């Protein structure tokens, strides 16, 4: 595992489009990859992670320390090669991110996902995140309505870090 680099951008975008191609149309997978503009790796490569082997990038985590305060860190996007899913790869990425954030003095981590992404919700809960109270409850989940714009509801997660 290593720090991400801006030169990883095109490979990461390619992975998103391929790895999510089994559950989305090519257009939807391309749209998902637009959540990772190059600026994330230009300005937050030092807090983002890449796992690679001789075949290339196999997993990544794009995250950053909040520039507006000294306590929060945020995990923006995580991808794991379908061949590695269920083997603890995402857990390893998150654990490394938590450790580095704590070493930098951060005391909490936040993340979001779609209410429909039940796998992500279960994973975040298993990683010790709590669900933040939203402005409504849908199917038993606290949801923040229109979080990312009209019709873009999100579930928001919070996790305290231990020093």
PDB file of C-alpha atoms in Angstrom:
ATOM      1  CA  UNK A   1       0.000   0.000   0.000  1.00  0.00           C
ATOM      2  CA  UNK A   2       1.242   3.474  -0.830  1.00  0.00           C
ATOM      3  CA  UNK A   3       0.200   7.083  -0.970  1.00  0.00           C
ATOM      4  CA  UNK A   4      -1.775   7.961  -4.066  1.00  0.00           C
ATOM      5  CA  UNK A   5      -0.246  10.201  -6.708  1.00  0.00           C
ATOM      6  CA  UNK A   6      -1.810  12.519  -9.261  1.00  0.00           C
ATOM      7  CA  UNK A   7      -0.431  10.196 -11.949  1.00  0.00           C
ATOM      8  CA  UNK A   8      -2.826   7.485 -10.637  1.00  0.00           C
ATOM      9  CA  UNK A   9      -5.883   9.425 -11.748  1.00  0.00           C
ATOM     10  CA  UNK A  10      -6.503   7.884 -15.158  1.00  0.00           C
ATOM     11  CA  UNK A  11      -5.929   4.347 -13.842  1.00  0.00           C
ATOM     12  CA  UNK A  12      -8.347   4.927 -10.952  1.00  0.00           C
ATOM     13  CA  UNK A  13     -11.027   6.312 -13.282  1.00  0.00           C
ATOM     14  CA  UNK A  14     -10.531   3.290 -15.534  1.00  0.00           C
ATOM     15  CA  UNK A  15     -10.920   0.939 -12.534  1.00  0.00           C
ATOM     16  CA  UNK A  16     -14.147   2.609 -11.430  1.00  0.00           C
ATOM     17  CA  UNK A  17     -15.617   2.207 -14.905  1.00  0.00           C
ATOM     18  CA  UNK A  18     -14.534  -1.467 -15.116  1.00  0.00           C
ATOM     19  CA  UNK A  19     -15.174  -2.569 -11.524  1.00  0.00           C
ATOM     20  CA  UNK A  20     -18.683  -1.113 -11.402  1.00  0.00           C
ATOM     21  CA  UNK A  21     -19.461  -2.274 -14.938  1.00  0.00           C
ATOM     22  CA  UNK A  22     -20.983  -5.488 -13.599  1.00  0.00           C
ATOM     23  CA  UNK A  23     -23.690  -3.619 -11.670  1.00  0.00           C
ATOM     24  CA  UNK A  24     -24.218  -0.561 -13.863  1.00  0.00           C
ATOM     25  CA  UNK A  25     -24.547   0.335 -17.498  1.00  0.00           C
ATOM     26  CA  UNK A  26     -21.401   1.759 -19.119  1.00  0.00           C
ATOM     27  CA  UNK A  27     -22.967   5.233 -18.936  1.00  0.00           C
ATOM     28  CA  UNK A  28     -23.737   4.826 -15.206  1.00  0.00           C
ATOM     29  CA  UNK A  29     -20.215   3.551 -14.496  1.00  0.00           C
ATOM     30  CA  UNK A  30     -18.786   6.546 -16.375  1.00  0.00           C
ATOM     31  CA  UNK A  31     -21.045   8.883 -14.390  1.00  0.00           C
ATOM     32  CA  UNK A  32     -19.810   7.306 -11.145  1.00  0.00           C
ATOM     33  CA  UNK A  33     -16.205   7.907 -12.184  1.00  0.00           C
ATOM     34  CA  UNK A  34     -17.010  11.620 -12.480  1.00  0.00           C
ATOM     35  CA  UNK A  35     -17.082  11.701  -8.676  1.00  0.00           C
ATOM     36  CA  UNK A  36     -13.286  11.489  -8.888  1.00  0.00           C
ATOM     37  CA  UNK A  37     -12.022  14.553 -10.716  1.00  0.00           C
ATOM     38  CA  UNK A  38      -8.255  14.894 -10.903  1.00  0.00           C
ATOM     39  CA  UNK A  39      -8.288  17.661  -8.288  1.00  0.00           C
ATOM     40  CA  UNK A  40      -8.745  15.036  -5.548  1.00  0.00           C
ATOM     41  CA  UNK A  41      -5.359  13.557  -6.376  1.00  0.00           C
ATOM     42  CA  UNK A  42      -3.767  16.921  -7.100  1.00  0.00           C
ATOM     43  CA  UNK A  43      -4.629  18.276  -3.674  1.00  0.00           C
ATOM     44  CA  UNK A  44      -5.274  15.211  -1.483  1.00  0.00           C
ATOM     45  CA  UNK A  45      -2.849  12.568  -2.734  1.00  0.00           C
ATOM     46  CA  UNK A  46      -0.948  12.632   0.555  1.00  0.00           C
ATOM     47  CA  UNK A  47      -4.040  11.393   2.417  1.00  0.00           C
ATOM     48  CA  UNK A  48      -5.291   9.005  -0.285  1.00  0.00           C
ATOM     49  CA  UNK A  49      -4.152   5.401  -0.655  1.00  0.00           C
ATOM     50  CA  UNK A  50      -3.479   2.917  -3.453  1.00  0.00           C
ATOM     51  CA  UNK A  51      -2.992  -0.822  -3.215  1.00  0.00           C
ATOM     52  CA  UNK A  52      -1.251  -2.309  -6.225  1.00  0.00           C
ATOM     53  CA  UNK A  53       0.542  -5.390  -7.417  1.00  0.00           C
ATOM     54  CA  UNK A  54       2.337  -6.356 -10.614  1.00  0.00           C
ATOM     55  CA  UNK A  55      -0.969  -6.075 -12.528  1.00  0.00           C
ATOM     56  CA  UNK A  56      -1.599  -2.488 -11.421  1.00  0.00           C
ATOM     57  CA  UNK A  57      -3.993  -0.785  -9.017  1.00  0.00           C
ATOM     58  CA  UNK A  58      -6.168  -3.292  -7.177  1.00  0.00           C
ATOM     59  CA  UNK A  59      -7.803  -0.975  -4.624  1.00  0.00           C
ATOM     60  CA  UNK A  60      -7.826   2.689  -3.647  1.00  0.00           C
ATOM     61  CA  UNK A  61      -9.181   5.102  -1.069  1.00  0.00           C
ATOM     62  CA  UNK A  62      -9.561   8.799  -1.808  1.00  0.00           C
ATOM     63  CA  UNK A  63      -9.819  10.749   1.419  1.00  0.00           C
ATOM     64  CA  UNK A  64      -8.631  13.965   2.971  1.00  0.00           C
ATOM     65  CA  UNK A  65      -8.243  15.928   6.161  1.00  0.00           C
ATOM     66  CA  UNK A  66     -10.753  18.755   6.392  1.00  0.00           C
ATOM     67  CA  UNK A  67      -8.998  21.985   5.438  1.00  0.00           C
ATOM     68  CA  UNK A  68     -11.471  24.052   7.488  1.00  0.00           C
ATOM     69  CA  UNK A  69     -10.802  22.450  10.864  1.00  0.00           C
ATOM     70  CA  UNK A  70      -8.209  20.371  12.686  1.00  0.00           C
ATOM     71  CA  UNK A  71     -10.458  17.535  13.855  1.00  0.00           C
ATOM     72  CA  UNK A  72     -12.187  15.957  10.863  1.00  0.00           C
ATOM     73  CA  UNK A  73     -11.116  13.660   8.056  1.00  0.00           C
ATOM     74  CA  UNK A  74     -13.348  12.486   5.222  1.00  0.00           C
ATOM     75  CA  UNK A  75     -13.399   9.338   3.101  1.00  0.00           C
ATOM     76  CA  UNK A  76     -14.719  10.334  -0.314  1.00  0.00           C
ATOM     77  CA  UNK A  77     -14.473   7.234  -2.506  1.00  0.00           C
ATOM     78  CA  UNK A  78     -13.192   3.683  -2.135  1.00  0.00           C
ATOM     79  CA  UNK A  79     -12.794   1.028  -4.801  1.00  0.00           C
ATOM     80  CA  UNK A  80     -11.708  -2.588  -4.562  1.00  0.00           C
ATOM     81  CA  UNK A  81     -11.139  -4.951  -7.477  1.00  0.00           C
ATOM     82  CA  UNK A  82     -14.048  -7.433  -7.496  1.00  0.00           C
ATOM     83  CA  UNK A  83     -11.498 -10.276  -7.310  1.00  0.00           C
ATOM     84  CA  UNK A  84     -10.329  -8.946  -3.911  1.00  0.00           C
ATOM     85  CA  UNK A  85     -13.703  -8.147  -2.371  1.00  0.00           C
ATOM     86  CA  UNK A  86     -14.554  -9.978   0.821  1.00  0.00           C
ATOM     87  CA  UNK A  87     -10.875 -10.457   1.717  1.00  0.00           C
ATOM     88  CA  UNK A  88     -10.434  -7.503   4.066  1.00  0.00           C
ATOM     89  CA  UNK A  89      -8.938  -5.141   1.472  1.00  0.00           C
ATOM     90  CA  UNK A  90     -11.343  -2.263   2.143  1.00  0.00           C
ATOM     91  CA  UNK A  91     -10.947  -2.791   5.882  1.00  0.00           C
ATOM     92  CA  UNK A  92      -7.165  -2.494   5.445  1.00  0.00           C
ATOM     93  CA  UNK A  93      -7.540   0.752   3.476  1.00  0.00           C
ATOM     94  CA  UNK A  94      -9.871   2.238   6.101  1.00  0.00           C
ATOM     95  CA  UNK A  95      -7.668   1.126   8.996  1.00  0.00           C
ATOM     96  CA  UNK A  96      -4.602   2.705   7.389  1.00  0.00           C
ATOM     97  CA  UNK A  97      -6.539   5.911   6.716  1.00  0.00           C
ATOM     98  CA  UNK A  98      -7.766   5.994  10.340  1.00  0.00           C
ATOM     99  CA  UNK A  99      -4.248   5.475  11.656  1.00  0.00           C
ATOM    100  CA  UNK A 100      -2.740   8.207   9.491  1.00  0.00           C
ATOM    101  CA  UNK A 101      -5.557  10.622  10.298  1.00  0.00           C
ATOM    102  CA  UNK A 102      -5.103  10.015  14.033  1.00  0.00           C
ATOM    103  CA  UNK A 103      -1.340  10.511  13.697  1.00  0.00           C
ATOM    104  CA  UNK A 104      -2.094  13.871  12.066  1.00  0.00           C
ATOM    105  CA  UNK A 105      -4.234  14.855  15.064  1.00  0.00           C
ATOM    106  CA  UNK A 106      -7.632  14.154  13.514  1.00  0.00           C
ATOM    107  CA  UNK A 107     -10.209  12.813  15.949  1.00  0.00           C
ATOM    108  CA  UNK A 108     -13.151  11.967  13.706  1.00  0.00           C
ATOM    109  CA  UNK A 109     -13.867  10.589  10.253  1.00  0.00           C
ATOM    110  CA  UNK A 110     -16.929  11.142   8.128  1.00  0.00           C
ATOM    111  CA  UNK A 111     -18.301   9.489   5.003  1.00  0.00           C
ATOM    112  CA  UNK A 112     -21.554   9.352   3.030  1.00  0.00           C
ATOM    113  CA  UNK A 113     -23.376   6.918   0.771  1.00  0.00           C
ATOM    114  CA  UNK A 114     -26.665   6.515  -1.035  1.00  0.00           C
ATOM    115  CA  UNK A 115     -29.540   5.047   1.011  1.00  0.00           C
ATOM    116  CA  UNK A 116     -29.812   2.327  -1.652  1.00  0.00           C
ATOM    117  CA  UNK A 117     -26.200   1.199  -1.115  1.00  0.00           C
ATOM    118  CA  UNK A 118     -26.936  -1.381   1.563  1.00  0.00           C
ATOM    119  CA  UNK A 119     -23.498  -2.983   1.208  1.00  0.00           C
ATOM    120  CA  UNK A 120     -21.776   0.307   1.958  1.00  0.00           C
ATOM    121  CA  UNK A 121     -24.053   0.974   4.917  1.00  0.00           C
ATOM    122  CA  UNK A 122     -23.339  -2.470   6.392  1.00  0.00           C
ATOM    123  CA  UNK A 123     -19.593  -2.060   5.807  1.00  0.00           C
ATOM    124  CA  UNK A 124     -19.439   1.361   7.489  1.00  0.00           C
ATOM    125  CA  UNK A 125     -21.384   0.074  10.473  1.00  0.00           C
ATOM    126  CA  UNK A 126     -18.983  -2.883  10.731  1.00  0.00           C
ATOM    127  CA  UNK A 127     -16.066  -0.416  10.656  1.00  0.00           C
ATOM    128  CA  UNK A 128     -17.433   1.387  13.723  1.00  0.00           C
ATOM    129  CA  UNK A 129     -19.256   4.254  12.043  1.00  0.00           C
ATOM    130  CA  UNK A 130     -22.550   5.493  13.399  1.00  0.00           C
ATOM    131  CA  UNK A 131     -25.310   6.894  11.230  1.00  0.00           C
ATOM    132  CA  UNK A 132     -25.953  10.579  11.775  1.00  0.00           C
ATOM    133  CA  UNK A 133     -29.498  11.726  12.390  1.00  0.00           C
ATOM    134  CA  UNK A 134     -31.044  12.915   9.147  1.00  0.00           C
ATOM    135  CA  UNK A 135     -34.075  15.028   8.324  1.00  0.00           C
ATOM    136  CA  UNK A 136     -36.184  11.914   7.660  1.00  0.00           C
ATOM    137  CA  UNK A 137     -36.154   8.146   8.025  1.00  0.00           C
ATOM    138  CA  UNK A 138     -36.499   5.827   5.028  1.00  0.00           C
ATOM    139  CA  UNK A 139     -36.656   2.060   5.531  1.00  0.00           C
ATOM    140  CA  UNK A 140     -35.335   2.556   9.053  1.00  0.00           C
ATOM    141  CA  UNK A 141     -32.329   4.634   7.911  1.00  0.00           C
ATOM    142  CA  UNK A 142     -31.703   8.246   8.873  1.00  0.00           C
ATOM    143  CA  UNK A 143     -31.483  10.087   5.555  1.00  0.00           C
ATOM    144  CA  UNK A 144     -30.340  13.589   4.669  1.00  0.00           C
ATOM    145  CA  UNK A 145     -32.720  14.662   1.916  1.00  0.00           C
ATOM    146  CA  UNK A 146     -31.300  16.412  -1.148  1.00  0.00           C
ATOM    147  CA  UNK A 147     -27.814  16.273   0.437  1.00  0.00           C
ATOM    148  CA  UNK A 148     -26.068  16.379  -2.938  1.00  0.00           C
ATOM    149  CA  UNK A 149     -28.821  18.234  -4.775  1.00  0.00           C
ATOM    150  CA  UNK A 150     -32.467  17.601  -5.593  1.00  0.00           C
ATOM    151  CA  UNK A 151     -33.274  13.905  -5.265  1.00  0.00           C
ATOM    152  CA  UNK A 152     -29.717  13.075  -4.126  1.00  0.00           C
ATOM    153  CA  UNK A 153     -30.409  11.779  -0.630  1.00  0.00           C
ATOM    154  CA  UNK A 154     -27.495  10.480   1.440  1.00  0.00           C
ATOM    155  CA  UNK A 155     -26.781   8.516   4.598  1.00  0.00           C
ATOM    156  CA  UNK A 156     -24.067  10.278   6.606  1.00  0.00           C
ATOM    157  CA  UNK A 157     -21.573   8.409   8.787  1.00  0.00           C
ATOM    158  CA  UNK A 158     -19.435   9.516  11.710  1.00  0.00           C
ATOM    159  CA  UNK A 159     -16.635   7.702  13.542  1.00  0.00           C
ATOM    160  CA  UNK A 160     -14.523   8.835  16.469  1.00  0.00           C
ATOM    161  CA  UNK A 161     -10.835   7.993  16.249  1.00  0.00           C
ATOM    162  CA  UNK A 162      -8.869   6.856  19.228  1.00  0.00           C
ATOM    163  CA  UNK A 163      -5.377   8.306  19.584  1.00  0.00           C
TER     164      UNK A 163
END
